[in-house]
mmCIF file of C-alpha atoms and ligand atoms in Angstrom:
data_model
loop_
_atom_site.group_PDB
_atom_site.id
_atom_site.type_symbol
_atom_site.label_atom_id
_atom_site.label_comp_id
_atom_site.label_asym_id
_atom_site.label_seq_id
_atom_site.Cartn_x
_atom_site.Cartn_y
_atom_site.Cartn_z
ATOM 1 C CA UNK S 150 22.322 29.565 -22.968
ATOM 2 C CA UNK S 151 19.756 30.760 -20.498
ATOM 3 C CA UNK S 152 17.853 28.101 -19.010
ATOM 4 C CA UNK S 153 15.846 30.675 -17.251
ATOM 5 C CA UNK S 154 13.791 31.894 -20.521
ATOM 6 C CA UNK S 155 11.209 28.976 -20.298
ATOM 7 C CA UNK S 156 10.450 29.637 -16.447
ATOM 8 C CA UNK S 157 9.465 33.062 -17.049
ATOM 9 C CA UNK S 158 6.111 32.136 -16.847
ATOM 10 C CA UNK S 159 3.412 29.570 -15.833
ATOM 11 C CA UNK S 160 2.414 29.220 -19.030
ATOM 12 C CA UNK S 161 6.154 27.977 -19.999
ATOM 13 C CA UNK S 162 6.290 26.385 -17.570
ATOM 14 C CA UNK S 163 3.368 24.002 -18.091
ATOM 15 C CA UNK S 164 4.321 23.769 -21.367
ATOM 16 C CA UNK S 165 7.630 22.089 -20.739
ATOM 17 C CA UNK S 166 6.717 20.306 -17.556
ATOM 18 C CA UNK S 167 7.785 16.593 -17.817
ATOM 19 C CA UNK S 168 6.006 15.127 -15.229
ATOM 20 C CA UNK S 169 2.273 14.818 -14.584
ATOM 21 C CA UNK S 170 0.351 13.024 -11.841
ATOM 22 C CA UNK S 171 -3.617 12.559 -12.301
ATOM 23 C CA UNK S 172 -5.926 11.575 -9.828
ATOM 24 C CA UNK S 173 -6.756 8.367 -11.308
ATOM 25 C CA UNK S 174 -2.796 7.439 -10.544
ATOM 26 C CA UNK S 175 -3.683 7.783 -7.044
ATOM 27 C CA UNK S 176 -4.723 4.979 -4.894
ATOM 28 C CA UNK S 177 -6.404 5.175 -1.687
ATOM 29 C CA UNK S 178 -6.131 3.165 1.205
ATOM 30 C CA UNK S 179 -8.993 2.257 4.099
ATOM 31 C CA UNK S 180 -9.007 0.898 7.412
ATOM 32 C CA UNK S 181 -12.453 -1.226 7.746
ATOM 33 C CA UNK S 182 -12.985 -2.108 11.625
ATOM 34 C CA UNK S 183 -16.201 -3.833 12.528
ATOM 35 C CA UNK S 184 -19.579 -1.754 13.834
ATOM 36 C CA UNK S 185 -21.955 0.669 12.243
ATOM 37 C CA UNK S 186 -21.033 4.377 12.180
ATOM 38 C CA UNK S 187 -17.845 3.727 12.867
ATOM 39 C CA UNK S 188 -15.474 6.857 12.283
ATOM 40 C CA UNK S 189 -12.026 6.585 14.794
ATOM 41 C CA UNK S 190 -9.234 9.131 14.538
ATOM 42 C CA UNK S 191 -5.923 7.468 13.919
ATOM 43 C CA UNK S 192 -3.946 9.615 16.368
ATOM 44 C CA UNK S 193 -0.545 9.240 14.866
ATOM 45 C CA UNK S 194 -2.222 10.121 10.885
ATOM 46 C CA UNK S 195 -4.435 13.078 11.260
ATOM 47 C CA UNK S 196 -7.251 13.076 8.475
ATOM 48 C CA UNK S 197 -7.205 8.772 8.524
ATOM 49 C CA UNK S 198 -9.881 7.048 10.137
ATOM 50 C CA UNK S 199 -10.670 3.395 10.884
ATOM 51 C CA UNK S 200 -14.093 2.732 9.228
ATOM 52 C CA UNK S 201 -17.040 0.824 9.530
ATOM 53 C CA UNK S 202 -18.356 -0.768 6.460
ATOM 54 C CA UNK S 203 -20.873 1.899 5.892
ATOM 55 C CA UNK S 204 -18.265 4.702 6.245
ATOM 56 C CA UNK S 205 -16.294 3.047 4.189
ATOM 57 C CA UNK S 206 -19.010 3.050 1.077
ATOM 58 C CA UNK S 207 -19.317 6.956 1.957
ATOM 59 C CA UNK S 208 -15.874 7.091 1.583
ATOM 60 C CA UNK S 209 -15.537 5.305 -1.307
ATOM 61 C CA UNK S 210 -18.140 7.459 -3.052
ATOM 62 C CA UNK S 211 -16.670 10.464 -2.111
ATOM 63 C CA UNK S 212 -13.143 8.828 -3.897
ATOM 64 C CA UNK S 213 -14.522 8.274 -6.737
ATOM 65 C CA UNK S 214 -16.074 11.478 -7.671
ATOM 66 C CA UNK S 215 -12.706 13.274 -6.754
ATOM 67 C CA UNK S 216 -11.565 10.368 -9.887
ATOM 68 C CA UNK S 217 -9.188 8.775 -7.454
ATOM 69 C CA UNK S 218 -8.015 5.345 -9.442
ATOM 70 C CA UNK S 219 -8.509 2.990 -6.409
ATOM 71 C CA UNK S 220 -9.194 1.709 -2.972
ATOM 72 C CA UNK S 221 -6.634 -0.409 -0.869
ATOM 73 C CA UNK S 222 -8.548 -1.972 1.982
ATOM 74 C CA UNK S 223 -7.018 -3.281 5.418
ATOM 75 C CA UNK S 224 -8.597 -5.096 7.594
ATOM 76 C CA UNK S 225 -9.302 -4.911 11.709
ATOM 77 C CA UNK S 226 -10.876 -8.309 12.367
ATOM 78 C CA UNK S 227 -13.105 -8.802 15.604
ATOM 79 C CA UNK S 228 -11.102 -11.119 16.902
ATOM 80 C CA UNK S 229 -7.159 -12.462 15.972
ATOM 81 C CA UNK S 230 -5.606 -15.591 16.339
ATOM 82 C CA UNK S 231 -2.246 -17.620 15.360
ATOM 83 C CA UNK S 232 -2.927 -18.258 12.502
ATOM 84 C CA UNK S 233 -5.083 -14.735 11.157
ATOM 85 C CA UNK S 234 -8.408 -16.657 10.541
ATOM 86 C CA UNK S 235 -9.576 -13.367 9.927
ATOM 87 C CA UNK S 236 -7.880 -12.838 6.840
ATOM 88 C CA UNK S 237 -9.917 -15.406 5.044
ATOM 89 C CA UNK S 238 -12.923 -16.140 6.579
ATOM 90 C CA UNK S 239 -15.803 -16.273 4.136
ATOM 91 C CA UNK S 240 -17.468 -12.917 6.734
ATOM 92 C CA UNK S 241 -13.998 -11.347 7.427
ATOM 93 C CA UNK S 242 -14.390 -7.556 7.605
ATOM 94 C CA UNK S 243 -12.380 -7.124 4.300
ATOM 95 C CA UNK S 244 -14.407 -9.578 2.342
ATOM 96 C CA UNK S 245 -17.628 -7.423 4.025
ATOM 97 C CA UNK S 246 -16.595 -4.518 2.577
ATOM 98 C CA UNK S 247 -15.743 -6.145 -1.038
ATOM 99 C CA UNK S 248 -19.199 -7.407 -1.007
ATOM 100 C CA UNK S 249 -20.449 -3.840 0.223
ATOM 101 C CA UNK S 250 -18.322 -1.706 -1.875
ATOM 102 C CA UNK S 251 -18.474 -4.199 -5.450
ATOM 103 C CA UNK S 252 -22.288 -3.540 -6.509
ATOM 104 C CA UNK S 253 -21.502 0.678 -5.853
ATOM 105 C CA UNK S 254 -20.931 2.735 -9.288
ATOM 106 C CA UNK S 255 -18.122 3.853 -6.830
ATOM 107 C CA UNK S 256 -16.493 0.454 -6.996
ATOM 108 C CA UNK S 257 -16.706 0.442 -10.383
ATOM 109 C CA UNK S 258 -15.164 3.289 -11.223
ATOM 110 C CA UNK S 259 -12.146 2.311 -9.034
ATOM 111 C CA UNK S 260 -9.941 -0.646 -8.849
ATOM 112 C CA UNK S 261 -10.656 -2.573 -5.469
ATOM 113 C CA UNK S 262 -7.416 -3.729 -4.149
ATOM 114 C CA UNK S 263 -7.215 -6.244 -1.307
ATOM 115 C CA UNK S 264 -4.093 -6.201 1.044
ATOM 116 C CA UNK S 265 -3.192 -9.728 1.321
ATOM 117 C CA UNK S 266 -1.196 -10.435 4.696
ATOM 118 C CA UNK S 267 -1.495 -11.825 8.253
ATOM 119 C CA UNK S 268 -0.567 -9.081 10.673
ATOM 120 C CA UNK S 269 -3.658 -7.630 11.329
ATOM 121 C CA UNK S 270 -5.164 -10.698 11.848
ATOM 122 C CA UNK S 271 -2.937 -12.838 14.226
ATOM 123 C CA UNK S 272 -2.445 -12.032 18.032
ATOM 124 C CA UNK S 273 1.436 -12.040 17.554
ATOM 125 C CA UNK S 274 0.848 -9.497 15.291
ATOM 126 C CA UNK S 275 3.612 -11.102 12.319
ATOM 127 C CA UNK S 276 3.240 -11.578 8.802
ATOM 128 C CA UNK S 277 3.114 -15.651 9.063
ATOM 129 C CA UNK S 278 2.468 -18.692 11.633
ATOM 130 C CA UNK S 279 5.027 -18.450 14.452
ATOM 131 C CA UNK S 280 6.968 -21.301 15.462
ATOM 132 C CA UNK S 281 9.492 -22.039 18.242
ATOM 133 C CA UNK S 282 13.249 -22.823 16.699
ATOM 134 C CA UNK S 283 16.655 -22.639 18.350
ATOM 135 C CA UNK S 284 15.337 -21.234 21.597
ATOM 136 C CA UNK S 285 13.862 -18.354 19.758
ATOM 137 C CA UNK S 286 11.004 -17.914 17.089
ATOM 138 C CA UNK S 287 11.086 -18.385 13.852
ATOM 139 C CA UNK S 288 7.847 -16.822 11.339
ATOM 140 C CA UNK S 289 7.785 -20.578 9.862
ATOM 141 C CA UNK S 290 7.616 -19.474 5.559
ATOM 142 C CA UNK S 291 6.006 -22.616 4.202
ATOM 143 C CA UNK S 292 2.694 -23.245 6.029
ATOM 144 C CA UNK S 293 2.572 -19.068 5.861
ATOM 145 C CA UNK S 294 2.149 -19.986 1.744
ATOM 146 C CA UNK S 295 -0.872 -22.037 2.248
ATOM 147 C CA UNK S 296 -2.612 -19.528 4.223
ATOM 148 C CA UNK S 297 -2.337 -16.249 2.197
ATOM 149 C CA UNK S 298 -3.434 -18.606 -0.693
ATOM 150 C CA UNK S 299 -6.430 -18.986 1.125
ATOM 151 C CA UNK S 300 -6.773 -15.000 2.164
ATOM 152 C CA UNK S 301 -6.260 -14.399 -1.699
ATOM 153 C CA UNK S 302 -9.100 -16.240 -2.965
ATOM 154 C CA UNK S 303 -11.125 -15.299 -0.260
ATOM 155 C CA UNK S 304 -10.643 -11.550 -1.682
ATOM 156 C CA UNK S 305 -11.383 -12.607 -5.040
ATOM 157 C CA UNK S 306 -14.367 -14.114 -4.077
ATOM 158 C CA UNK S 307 -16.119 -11.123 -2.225
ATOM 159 C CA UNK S 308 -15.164 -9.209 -5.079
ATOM 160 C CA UNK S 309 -11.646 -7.612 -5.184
ATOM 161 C CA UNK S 310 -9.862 -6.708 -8.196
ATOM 162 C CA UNK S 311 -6.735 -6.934 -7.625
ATOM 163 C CA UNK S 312 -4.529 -8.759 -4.767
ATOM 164 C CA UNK S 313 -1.707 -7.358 -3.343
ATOM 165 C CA UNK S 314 0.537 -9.282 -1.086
ATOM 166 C CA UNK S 315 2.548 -7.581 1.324
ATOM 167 C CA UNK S 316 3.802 -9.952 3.879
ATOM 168 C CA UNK S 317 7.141 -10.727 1.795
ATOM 169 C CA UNK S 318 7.231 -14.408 2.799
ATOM 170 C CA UNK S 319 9.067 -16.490 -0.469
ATOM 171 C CA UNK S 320 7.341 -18.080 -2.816
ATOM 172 C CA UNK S 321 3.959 -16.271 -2.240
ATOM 173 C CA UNK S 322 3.453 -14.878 -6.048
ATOM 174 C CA UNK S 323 3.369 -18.441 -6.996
ATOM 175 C CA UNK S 324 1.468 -19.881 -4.862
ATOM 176 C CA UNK S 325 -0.914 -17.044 -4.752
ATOM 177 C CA UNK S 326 -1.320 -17.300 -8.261
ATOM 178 C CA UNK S 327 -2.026 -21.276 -8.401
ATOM 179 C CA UNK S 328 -4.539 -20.764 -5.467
ATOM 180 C CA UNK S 329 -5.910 -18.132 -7.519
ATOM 181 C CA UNK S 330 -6.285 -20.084 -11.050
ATOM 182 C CA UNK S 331 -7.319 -23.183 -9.411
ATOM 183 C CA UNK S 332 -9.891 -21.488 -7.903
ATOM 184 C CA UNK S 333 -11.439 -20.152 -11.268
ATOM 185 C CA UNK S 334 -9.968 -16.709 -10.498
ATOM 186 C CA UNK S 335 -7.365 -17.319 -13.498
ATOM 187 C CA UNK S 336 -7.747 -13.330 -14.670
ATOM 188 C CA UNK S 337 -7.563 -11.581 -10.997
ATOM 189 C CA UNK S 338 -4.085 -9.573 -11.194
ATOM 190 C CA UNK S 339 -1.964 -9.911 -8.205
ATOM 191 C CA UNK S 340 -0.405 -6.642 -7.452
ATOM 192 C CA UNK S 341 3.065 -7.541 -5.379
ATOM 193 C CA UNK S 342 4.558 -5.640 -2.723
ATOM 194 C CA UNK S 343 8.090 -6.743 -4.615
ATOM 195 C CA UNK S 344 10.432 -4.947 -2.198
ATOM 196 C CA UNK S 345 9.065 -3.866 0.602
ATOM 197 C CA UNK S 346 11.965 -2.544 3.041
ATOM 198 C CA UNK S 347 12.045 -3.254 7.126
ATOM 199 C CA UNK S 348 11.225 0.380 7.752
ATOM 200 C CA UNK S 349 11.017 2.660 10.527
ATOM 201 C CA UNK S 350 8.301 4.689 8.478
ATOM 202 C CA UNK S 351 5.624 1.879 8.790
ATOM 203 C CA UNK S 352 4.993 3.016 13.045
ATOM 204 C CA UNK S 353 1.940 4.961 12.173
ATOM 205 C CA UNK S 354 0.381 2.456 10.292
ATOM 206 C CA UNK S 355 0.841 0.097 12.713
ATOM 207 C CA UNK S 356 -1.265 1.824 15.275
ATOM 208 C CA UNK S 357 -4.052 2.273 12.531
ATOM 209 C CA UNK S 358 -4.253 -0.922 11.752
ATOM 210 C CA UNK S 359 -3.398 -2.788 15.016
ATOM 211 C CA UNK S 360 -0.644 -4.865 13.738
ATOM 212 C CA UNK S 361 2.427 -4.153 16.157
ATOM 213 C CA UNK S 362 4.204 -7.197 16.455
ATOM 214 C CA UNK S 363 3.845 -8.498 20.005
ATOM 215 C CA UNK S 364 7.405 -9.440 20.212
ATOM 216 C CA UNK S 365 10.994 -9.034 17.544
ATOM 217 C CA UNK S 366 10.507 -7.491 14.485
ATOM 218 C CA UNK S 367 10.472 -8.111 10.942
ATOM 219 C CA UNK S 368 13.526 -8.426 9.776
ATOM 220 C CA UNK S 369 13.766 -11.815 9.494
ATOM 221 C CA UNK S 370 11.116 -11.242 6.008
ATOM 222 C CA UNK S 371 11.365 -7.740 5.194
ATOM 223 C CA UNK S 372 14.164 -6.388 3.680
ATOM 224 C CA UNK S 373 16.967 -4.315 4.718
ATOM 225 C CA UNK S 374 17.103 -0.880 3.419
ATOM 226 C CA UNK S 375 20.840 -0.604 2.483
ATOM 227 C CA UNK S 376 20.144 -3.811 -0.500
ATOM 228 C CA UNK S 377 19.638 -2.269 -3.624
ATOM 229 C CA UNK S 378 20.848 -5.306 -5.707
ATOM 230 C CA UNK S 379 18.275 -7.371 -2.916
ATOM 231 C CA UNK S 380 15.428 -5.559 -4.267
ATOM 232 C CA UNK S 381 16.029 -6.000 -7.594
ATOM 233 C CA UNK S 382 16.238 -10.143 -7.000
ATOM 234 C CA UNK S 383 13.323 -9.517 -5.339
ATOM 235 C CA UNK S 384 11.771 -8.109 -8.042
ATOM 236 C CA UNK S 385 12.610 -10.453 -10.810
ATOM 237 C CA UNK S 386 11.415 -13.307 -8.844
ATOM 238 C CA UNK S 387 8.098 -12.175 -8.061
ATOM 239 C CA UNK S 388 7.486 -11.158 -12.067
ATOM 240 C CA UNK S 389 9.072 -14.833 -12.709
ATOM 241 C CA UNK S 390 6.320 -16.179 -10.301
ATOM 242 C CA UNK S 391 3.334 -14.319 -11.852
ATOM 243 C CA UNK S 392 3.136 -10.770 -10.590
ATOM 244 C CA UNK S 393 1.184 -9.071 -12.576
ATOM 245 C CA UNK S 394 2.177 -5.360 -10.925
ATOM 246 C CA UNK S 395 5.026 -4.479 -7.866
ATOM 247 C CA UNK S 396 4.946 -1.880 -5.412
ATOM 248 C CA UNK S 397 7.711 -0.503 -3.920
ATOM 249 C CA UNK S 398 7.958 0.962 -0.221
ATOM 250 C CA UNK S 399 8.311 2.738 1.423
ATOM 251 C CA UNK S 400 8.468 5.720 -1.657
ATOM 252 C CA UNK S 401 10.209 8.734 -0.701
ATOM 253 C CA UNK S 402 13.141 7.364 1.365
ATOM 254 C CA UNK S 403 13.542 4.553 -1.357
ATOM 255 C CA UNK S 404 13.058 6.627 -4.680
ATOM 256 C CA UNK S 405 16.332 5.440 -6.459
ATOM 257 C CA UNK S 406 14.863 1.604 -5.771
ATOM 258 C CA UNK S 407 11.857 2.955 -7.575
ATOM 259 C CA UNK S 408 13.743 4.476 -10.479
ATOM 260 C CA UNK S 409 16.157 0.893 -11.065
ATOM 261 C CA UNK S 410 13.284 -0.873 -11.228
ATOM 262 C CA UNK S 411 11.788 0.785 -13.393
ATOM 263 C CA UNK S 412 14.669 0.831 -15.648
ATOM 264 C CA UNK S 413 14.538 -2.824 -15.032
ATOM 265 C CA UNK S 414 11.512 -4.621 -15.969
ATOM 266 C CA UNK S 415 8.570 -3.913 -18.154
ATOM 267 C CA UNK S 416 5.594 -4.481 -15.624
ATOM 268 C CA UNK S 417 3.414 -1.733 -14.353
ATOM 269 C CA UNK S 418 5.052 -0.028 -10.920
ATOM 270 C CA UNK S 419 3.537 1.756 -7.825
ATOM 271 C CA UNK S 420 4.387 3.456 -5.073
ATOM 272 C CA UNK S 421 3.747 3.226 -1.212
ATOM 273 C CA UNK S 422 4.043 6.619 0.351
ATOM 274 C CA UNK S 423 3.576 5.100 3.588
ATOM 275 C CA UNK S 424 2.532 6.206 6.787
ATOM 276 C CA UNK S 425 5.209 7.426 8.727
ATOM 277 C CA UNK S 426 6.012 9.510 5.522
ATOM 278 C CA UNK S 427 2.273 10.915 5.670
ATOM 279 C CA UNK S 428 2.861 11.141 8.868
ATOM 280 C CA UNK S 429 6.068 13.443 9.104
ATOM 281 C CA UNK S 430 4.784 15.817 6.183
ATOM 282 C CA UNK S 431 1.055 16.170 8.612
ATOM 283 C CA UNK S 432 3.539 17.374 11.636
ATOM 284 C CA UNK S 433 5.549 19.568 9.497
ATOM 285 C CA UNK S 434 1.654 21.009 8.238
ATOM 286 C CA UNK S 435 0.635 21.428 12.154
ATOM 287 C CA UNK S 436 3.602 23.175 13.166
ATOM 288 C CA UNK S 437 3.188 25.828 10.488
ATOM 289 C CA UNK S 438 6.668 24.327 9.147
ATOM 290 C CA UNK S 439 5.654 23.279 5.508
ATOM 291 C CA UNK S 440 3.181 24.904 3.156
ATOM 292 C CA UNK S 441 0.821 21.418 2.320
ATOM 293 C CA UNK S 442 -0.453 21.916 -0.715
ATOM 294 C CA UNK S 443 3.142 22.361 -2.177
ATOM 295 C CA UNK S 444 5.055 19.971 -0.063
ATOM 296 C CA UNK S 445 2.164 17.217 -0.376
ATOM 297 C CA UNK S 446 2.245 17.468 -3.942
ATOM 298 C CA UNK S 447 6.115 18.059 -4.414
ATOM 299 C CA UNK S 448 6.422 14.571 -2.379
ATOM 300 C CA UNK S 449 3.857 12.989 -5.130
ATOM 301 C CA UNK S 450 5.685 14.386 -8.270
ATOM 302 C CA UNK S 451 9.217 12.892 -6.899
ATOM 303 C CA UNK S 452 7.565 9.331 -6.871
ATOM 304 C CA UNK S 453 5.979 9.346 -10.247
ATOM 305 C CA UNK S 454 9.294 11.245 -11.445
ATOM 306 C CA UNK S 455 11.668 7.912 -10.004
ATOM 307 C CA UNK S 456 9.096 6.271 -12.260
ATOM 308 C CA UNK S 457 6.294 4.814 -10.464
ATOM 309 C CA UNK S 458 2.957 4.498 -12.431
ATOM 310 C CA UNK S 459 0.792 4.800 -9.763
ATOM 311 C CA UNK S 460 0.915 5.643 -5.900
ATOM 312 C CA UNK S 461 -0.424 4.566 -2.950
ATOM 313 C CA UNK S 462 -0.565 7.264 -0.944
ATOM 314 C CA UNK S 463 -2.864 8.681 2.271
ATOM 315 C CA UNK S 464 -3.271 12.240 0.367
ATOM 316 C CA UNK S 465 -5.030 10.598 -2.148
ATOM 317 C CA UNK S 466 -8.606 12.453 -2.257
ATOM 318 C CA UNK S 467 -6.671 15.935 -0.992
ATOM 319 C CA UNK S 468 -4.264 15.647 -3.680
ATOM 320 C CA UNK S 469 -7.184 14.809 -6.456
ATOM 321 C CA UNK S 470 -8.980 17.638 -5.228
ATOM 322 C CA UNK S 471 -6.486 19.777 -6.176
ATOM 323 C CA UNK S 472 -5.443 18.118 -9.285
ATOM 324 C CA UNK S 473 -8.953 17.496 -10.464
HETATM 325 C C1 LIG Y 671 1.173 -5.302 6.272
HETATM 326 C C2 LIG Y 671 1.460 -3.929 5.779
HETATM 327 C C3 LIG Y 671 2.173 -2.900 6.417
HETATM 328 C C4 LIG Y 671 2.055 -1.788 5.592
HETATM 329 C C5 LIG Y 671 1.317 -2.170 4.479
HETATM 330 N N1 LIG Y 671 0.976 -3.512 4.600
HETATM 331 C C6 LIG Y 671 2.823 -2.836 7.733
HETATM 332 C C7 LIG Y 671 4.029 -3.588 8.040
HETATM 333 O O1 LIG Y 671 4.633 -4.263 7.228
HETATM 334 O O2 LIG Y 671 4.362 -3.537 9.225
HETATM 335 C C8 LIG Y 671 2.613 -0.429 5.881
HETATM 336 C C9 LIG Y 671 1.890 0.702 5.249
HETATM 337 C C10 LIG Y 671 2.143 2.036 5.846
HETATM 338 O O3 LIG Y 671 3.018 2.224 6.710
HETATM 339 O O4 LIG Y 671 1.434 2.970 5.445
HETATM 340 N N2 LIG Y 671 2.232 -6.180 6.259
#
């Protein structure tokens, strides 16, 4: 046997190729901040931006005609409080850009997804309402519930698609999806961050978004990353609760997580290449240490190879122009 004789040439080699990624399986995510004009450089993410509501539209219609599948919008609120008012407030700068984005032929085209979480929005900076316990803090799970409820149908109501909850409290698909169905938004999918690993490779992000916590960490909600078996409870809970989708992350460190899920259950799975991964690859790229076109894609083939549908990812519109 020679298992060289169908690499001999590209040709061949497209013809046997197993794995394709399109740019309508990439999704791309956006950092709205409040103002007009609004373009920031994310230091730690070169080529991410925060973005005023107006950017954002140009962005968005610049996505779209590269056929990238979908927006994921974040949120930098005005102001933040204990509890993350900002995350559902009828004029929050999320719902602005639903409402701003919805009407485009851009945001029909793509699938508007709606982070659903806290951090950005609360002065501590965590996922859920702090409370004192034992001499320490404790991010209190219950009353957390009631509030991303709220966030969710907030979303819906400006106009998001899809909502995708990422602040791994328990219990959230299901009350999510009651909040949701009571509300008359019975057919909005909710997208769940199933496993979504206390990581390292969320530090960029955090500075993008302005969601350090102000004091521990969070690994009292997200999980750790040596629990395989974890993940996959995770997992079946959230589907048992009403996800409609999960997302894993991070992606590349996490891959095999990826691949036994999807060996696992039946429901649509994405991706997170997060930021720190983005990150890494853009240093490597500076330096002159990596080619980018090949590594950037490489790094995309490996997640939809592990078996994720879809990917969030920060190369999305470089990656569709190239795949386009
Ligand atoms: C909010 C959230 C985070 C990310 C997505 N949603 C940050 C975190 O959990 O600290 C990370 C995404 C990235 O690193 O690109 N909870």
């Amino acid at each position: 046997m020679r298992m060289r004789r169908l690499r001999r040439s590209e040709a061949l080699r497209a013809l046997v190729r197993e794995t394709a990624i399109e740019p309508g399986d990439l999704i791309y995510p956006l950092f709205i901040c409040p103002g007009e004009g609004v373009r920031r450089a994310v230091g730690s993410m070169p080529g991410v931006f925060n973005v005023s509501v107006d950017e954002a539209v140009r962005e968005a219609e610049e996505a779209a005609r590269l056929g990238v599948g979908g927006l994921l919008l974040f949120g930098l609120p005005e102001a933040k409080d204990e509890q993350g008012t900002g995350a559902w407030e009828e004029n929050g700068i999320v719902q602005q850009a639903l409402g701003a984005l919805k009407p485009l032929e851009a945001g029909k085209k793509m699938v508007l997804i709606a982070d659903v979480c806290l951090c950005e929005y609360t002065s501590h900076g965590h996922c859920g309402v702090v409370v004192e316990s034992q001499g320490g803090f404790e991010v209190d799970n219950d009353p957390t519930l009631e509030l991303l409820a709220r966030a969710a149908v907030s979303q819906a109501t400006a106009g998001a698609d899809v909502v995708a909850p990422s602040d791994m409290m328990d219990g959230r698909i299901g009350a999510i999806r009651r909040a949701l169905d009571a509300a008359g938004f019975g057919m909005t999918p909710i997208l769940s961050y199933a496993s979504k690993f206390a990581s390292a490779f969320y530090g960029p992000f955090r500075e993008a978004a302005d969601s350090a916590p102000q004091f521990g960490d969070r690994r009292s909600y997200q999980m750790d990353g040596a629990n395989l078996r974890e993940a996959m409870r995770e997992i079946d809970l959230d589907i048992e609760e009403g996800a409609d989708m999960i997302l894993m992350k991070p992606a590349m460190p996490y891959l095999d997580v990826v691949r036994a899920a999807r060996e696992r259950v039946g429901v649509p799975i994405g991706a997170y290449q997060v930021s720190g991964e983005y990150s890494m690859l853009q240093a490597a790229f500076e330096k002159g240490w990596l080619e980018p076109t090949r590594a950037m894609l490489e790094s995309l083939v490996s997640m939809r190879r592990a078996g994720a549908d879809f990917i969030v990812t920060y190369f999305a519109k470089e990656a569709a122009k190239l795949l386009g």
